[in-house]
GROMACS .gro file of C-alpha atoms in nm:
model
  185
    1UNK     CA    1  -2.158   0.844  -2.278
    2UNK     CA    2  -2.026   0.972  -1.947
    3UNK     CA    3  -1.897   1.326  -1.920
    4UNK     CA    4  -1.583   1.425  -1.732
    5UNK     CA    5  -1.800   1.599  -1.473
    6UNK     CA    6  -1.999   1.280  -1.416
    7UNK     CA    7  -1.680   1.075  -1.391
    8UNK     CA    8  -1.528   1.321  -1.143
    9UNK     CA    9  -1.847   1.302  -0.935
   10UNK     CA   10  -1.818   0.921  -0.924
   11UNK     CA   11  -1.452   0.947  -0.821
   12UNK     CA   12  -1.541   1.198  -0.550
   13UNK     CA   13  -1.813   0.963  -0.426
   14UNK     CA   14  -1.567   0.671  -0.402
   15UNK     CA   15  -1.314   0.892  -0.224
   16UNK     CA   16  -1.570   1.019   0.024
   17UNK     CA   17  -1.724   0.682   0.108
   18UNK     CA   18  -1.390   0.498   0.121
   19UNK     CA   19  -1.226   0.797   0.293
   20UNK     CA   20  -0.950   0.784   0.031
   21UNK     CA   21  -0.854   0.431   0.135
   22UNK     CA   22  -0.717   0.523   0.477
   23UNK     CA   23  -0.835   0.195   0.629
   24UNK     CA   24  -0.605   0.002   0.394
   25UNK     CA   25  -0.319   0.248   0.435
   26UNK     CA   26  -0.335   0.234   0.815
   27UNK     CA   27  -0.357  -0.146   0.805
   28UNK     CA   28  -0.053  -0.151   0.576
   29UNK     CA   29   0.130   0.077   0.821
   30UNK     CA   30   0.077  -0.181   1.096
   31UNK     CA   31   0.184  -0.464   0.865
   32UNK     CA   32   0.501  -0.280   0.760
   33UNK     CA   33   0.593  -0.216   1.124
   34UNK     CA   34   0.560  -0.591   1.178
   35UNK     CA   35   0.770  -0.657   0.868
   36UNK     CA   36   1.042  -0.417   0.986
   37UNK     CA   37   1.058  -0.601   1.318
   38UNK     CA   38   1.074  -0.935   1.135
   39UNK     CA   39   1.383  -0.808   0.951
   40UNK     CA   40   1.558  -0.743   1.283
   41UNK     CA   41   1.526  -1.109   1.385
   42UNK     CA   42   1.824  -1.349   1.369
   43UNK     CA   43   1.690  -1.563   1.084
   44UNK     CA   44   1.816  -1.604   0.731
   45UNK     CA   45   1.701  -1.352   0.471
   46UNK     CA   46   1.499  -1.630   0.310
   47UNK     CA   47   1.316  -1.707   0.635
   48UNK     CA   48   1.250  -1.338   0.704
   49UNK     CA   49   1.111  -1.308   0.352
   50UNK     CA   50   0.871  -1.597   0.412
   51UNK     CA   51   0.765  -1.440   0.745
   52UNK     CA   52   0.712  -1.116   0.554
   53UNK     CA   53   0.468  -1.293   0.320
   54UNK     CA   54   0.287  -1.432   0.623
   55UNK     CA   55   0.266  -1.087   0.785
   56UNK     CA   56   0.127  -0.947   0.461
   57UNK     CA   57  -0.161  -1.193   0.475
   58UNK     CA   58  -0.303  -1.000   0.772
   59UNK     CA   59  -0.365  -0.688   0.561
   60UNK     CA   60  -0.727  -0.761   0.467
   61UNK     CA   61  -0.842  -0.857   0.819
   62UNK     CA   62  -0.672  -0.547   0.964
   63UNK     CA   63  -0.820  -0.324   0.690
   64UNK     CA   64  -1.164  -0.474   0.746
   65UNK     CA   65  -1.142  -0.406   1.120
   66UNK     CA   66  -1.022  -0.051   1.060
   67UNK     CA   67  -1.302   0.005   0.808
   68UNK     CA   68  -1.552  -0.070   1.084
   69UNK     CA   69  -1.373   0.160   1.326
   70UNK     CA   70  -1.331   0.442   1.071
   71UNK     CA   71  -1.671   0.384   0.909
   72UNK     CA   72  -1.539   0.346   0.555
   73UNK     CA   73  -1.725   0.166   0.279
   74UNK     CA   74  -1.578  -0.124   0.089
   75UNK     CA   75  -1.881  -0.167  -0.131
   76UNK     CA   76  -2.054   0.119  -0.303
   77UNK     CA   77  -2.318  -0.062  -0.511
   78UNK     CA   78  -2.455   0.248  -0.683
   79UNK     CA   79  -2.111   0.356  -0.808
   80UNK     CA   80  -1.982   0.178  -1.120
   81UNK     CA   81  -1.621   0.271  -1.033
   82UNK     CA   82  -1.623   0.079  -0.705
   83UNK     CA   83  -1.510  -0.257  -0.853
   84UNK     CA   84  -1.210  -0.083  -1.012
   85UNK     CA   85  -1.052  -0.034  -0.668
   86UNK     CA   86  -1.041  -0.409  -0.618
   87UNK     CA   87  -0.902  -0.465  -0.968
   88UNK     CA   88  -0.627  -0.209  -0.905
   89UNK     CA   89  -0.534  -0.391  -0.587
   90UNK     CA   90  -0.524  -0.730  -0.760
   91UNK     CA   91  -0.290  -0.588  -1.025
   92UNK     CA   92   0.001  -0.610  -0.782
   93UNK     CA   93  -0.034  -0.989  -0.777
   94UNK     CA   94   0.108  -0.995  -1.128
   95UNK     CA   95   0.432  -0.852  -0.986
   96UNK     CA   96   0.466  -1.149  -0.752
   97UNK     CA   97   0.659  -1.374  -0.994
   98UNK     CA   98   0.938  -1.116  -0.974
   99UNK     CA   99   0.906  -1.118  -0.595
  100UNK     CA  100   0.930  -1.499  -0.592
  101UNK     CA  101   1.242  -1.479  -0.811
  102UNK     CA  102   1.403  -1.240  -0.562
  103UNK     CA  103   1.298  -1.465  -0.273
  104UNK     CA  104   1.464  -1.767  -0.434
  105UNK     CA  105   1.772  -1.604  -0.589
  106UNK     CA  106   1.847  -1.290  -0.385
  107UNK     CA  107   1.648  -1.300  -0.058
  108UNK     CA  108   1.854  -1.019   0.097
  109UNK     CA  109   1.677  -0.783  -0.147
  110UNK     CA  110   1.328  -0.920  -0.089
  111UNK     CA  111   1.225  -0.638   0.147
  112UNK     CA  112   1.329  -0.366  -0.097
  113UNK     CA  113   1.152  -0.544  -0.382
  114UNK     CA  114   0.833  -0.592  -0.180
  115UNK     CA  115   0.834  -0.224  -0.080
  116UNK     CA  116   0.876  -0.112  -0.442
  117UNK     CA  117   0.598  -0.343  -0.564
  118UNK     CA  118   0.368  -0.228  -0.287
  119UNK     CA  119   0.434   0.139  -0.353
  120UNK     CA  120   0.408   0.102  -0.731
  121UNK     CA  121   0.058  -0.039  -0.697
  122UNK     CA  122  -0.047   0.289  -0.526
  123UNK     CA  123   0.012   0.493  -0.841
  124UNK     CA  124  -0.324   0.428  -1.015
  125UNK     CA  125  -0.510   0.518  -0.695
  126UNK     CA  126  -0.408   0.878  -0.764
  127UNK     CA  127  -0.653   0.867  -1.054
  128UNK     CA  128  -0.909   0.648  -0.877
  129UNK     CA  129  -0.946   0.880  -0.578
  130UNK     CA  130  -0.855   1.192  -0.780
  131UNK     CA  131  -0.582   1.240  -0.521
  132UNK     CA  132  -0.219   1.302  -0.616
  133UNK     CA  133  -0.088   1.186  -0.276
  134UNK     CA  134  -0.084   0.827  -0.400
  135UNK     CA  135   0.131   0.916  -0.702
  136UNK     CA  136   0.370   1.127  -0.496
  137UNK     CA  137   0.415   0.863  -0.227
  138UNK     CA  138   0.451   0.584  -0.487
  139UNK     CA  139   0.752   0.769  -0.623
  140UNK     CA  140   0.899   0.858  -0.285
  141UNK     CA  141   0.867   0.503  -0.151
  142UNK     CA  142   1.000   0.336  -0.467
  143UNK     CA  143   1.303   0.560  -0.502
  144UNK     CA  144   1.360   0.576  -0.126
  145UNK     CA  145   1.355   0.198  -0.093
  146UNK     CA  146   1.606   0.162  -0.375
  147UNK     CA  147   1.836   0.426  -0.227
  148UNK     CA  148   1.821   0.264   0.117
  149UNK     CA  149   1.907  -0.076  -0.032
  150UNK     CA  150   2.200   0.077  -0.221
  151UNK     CA  151   2.332   0.260   0.087
  152UNK     CA  152   2.264   0.023   0.378
  153UNK     CA  153   2.441  -0.294   0.478
  154UNK     CA  154   2.205  -0.591   0.434
  155UNK     CA  155   2.197  -0.626   0.814
  156UNK     CA  156   2.031  -0.282   0.829
  157UNK     CA  157   1.764  -0.343   0.564
  158UNK     CA  158   1.501  -0.349   0.838
  159UNK     CA  159   1.527   0.032   0.817
  160UNK     CA  160   1.361   0.010   0.474
  161UNK     CA  161   1.063  -0.154   0.644
  162UNK     CA  162   1.040   0.130   0.897
  163UNK     CA  163   1.082   0.380   0.611
  164UNK     CA  164   0.786   0.216   0.435
  165UNK     CA  165   0.575   0.224   0.752
  166UNK     CA  166   0.661   0.590   0.809
  167UNK     CA  167   0.571   0.681   0.450
  168UNK     CA  168   0.242   0.493   0.480
  169UNK     CA  169   0.158   0.679   0.798
  170UNK     CA  170   0.229   1.010   0.622
  171UNK     CA  171   0.007   0.895   0.333
  172UNK     CA  172  -0.276   0.804   0.571
  173UNK     CA  173  -0.260   1.138   0.753
  174UNK     CA  174  -0.235   1.331   0.426
  175UNK     CA  175  -0.532   1.141   0.279
  176UNK     CA  176  -0.737   1.199   0.594
  177UNK     CA  177  -0.666   1.574   0.581
  178UNK     CA  178  -0.773   1.579   0.215
  179UNK     CA  179  -1.085   1.377   0.298
  180UNK     CA  180  -1.180   1.621   0.577
  181UNK     CA  181  -1.118   1.922   0.354
  182UNK     CA  182  -1.323   1.777   0.066
  183UNK     CA  183  -1.607   1.664   0.291
  184UNK     CA  184  -1.615   1.964   0.526
  185UNK     CA  185  -1.526   1.775   0.840
   0.00000   0.00000   0.00000
C-alpha cells in the first residue's frame, strides 16, 4: 500500500521531469493563436471549425519539438503515475461527440465549445502535478469563454481564441515559475 507521502513524491517527480507540462501548454498557446486567426478569415463558421480541427492536429508535433527544446520528459519509466498523464489527455476525446454535434448543428459556437472542452480537461492535471494552476485556469477559461460567447457578436468570436491563447500563456508562465521554485532553479 502506498502512503500519501510516497504518492506526493511520485507526483513531484512527474512535475519536475515534465516541468508541469509547459511543453504542451506552450504548444497549445501556438495552436490557439492559429485558431484565433482562422476565426478571422472570411469562411463559413463550419469551414473555420474544420480548419480549427486541422490546426489542433499540430499539437503533438509542436509539443514534442518544445519538449526537446525545454528538456522535458514525456516518459518516466520508473514512475507508475506517468501513464496517467496520457490517460487524462485522452479523456477529452470523449467530449468530442458533443463538439461534433456543435459543428454540425451550431458551428458559430464551435470555438467556444472547443475552448471549454480543452480547458475542462486541464482540471485533473491540478491533482496530477499537485499544482492548483490547472484547476484555476480551467475555471477561468471555461467561464470566460462562455461569457465572451454570450457578449460578443458571432463575427467577433475570434476574440475567444485569443483569450484562450492568452490564458494558456499565463498558465505556462505560472507553471514555469512554480517549477523553478520547486526545483530551485
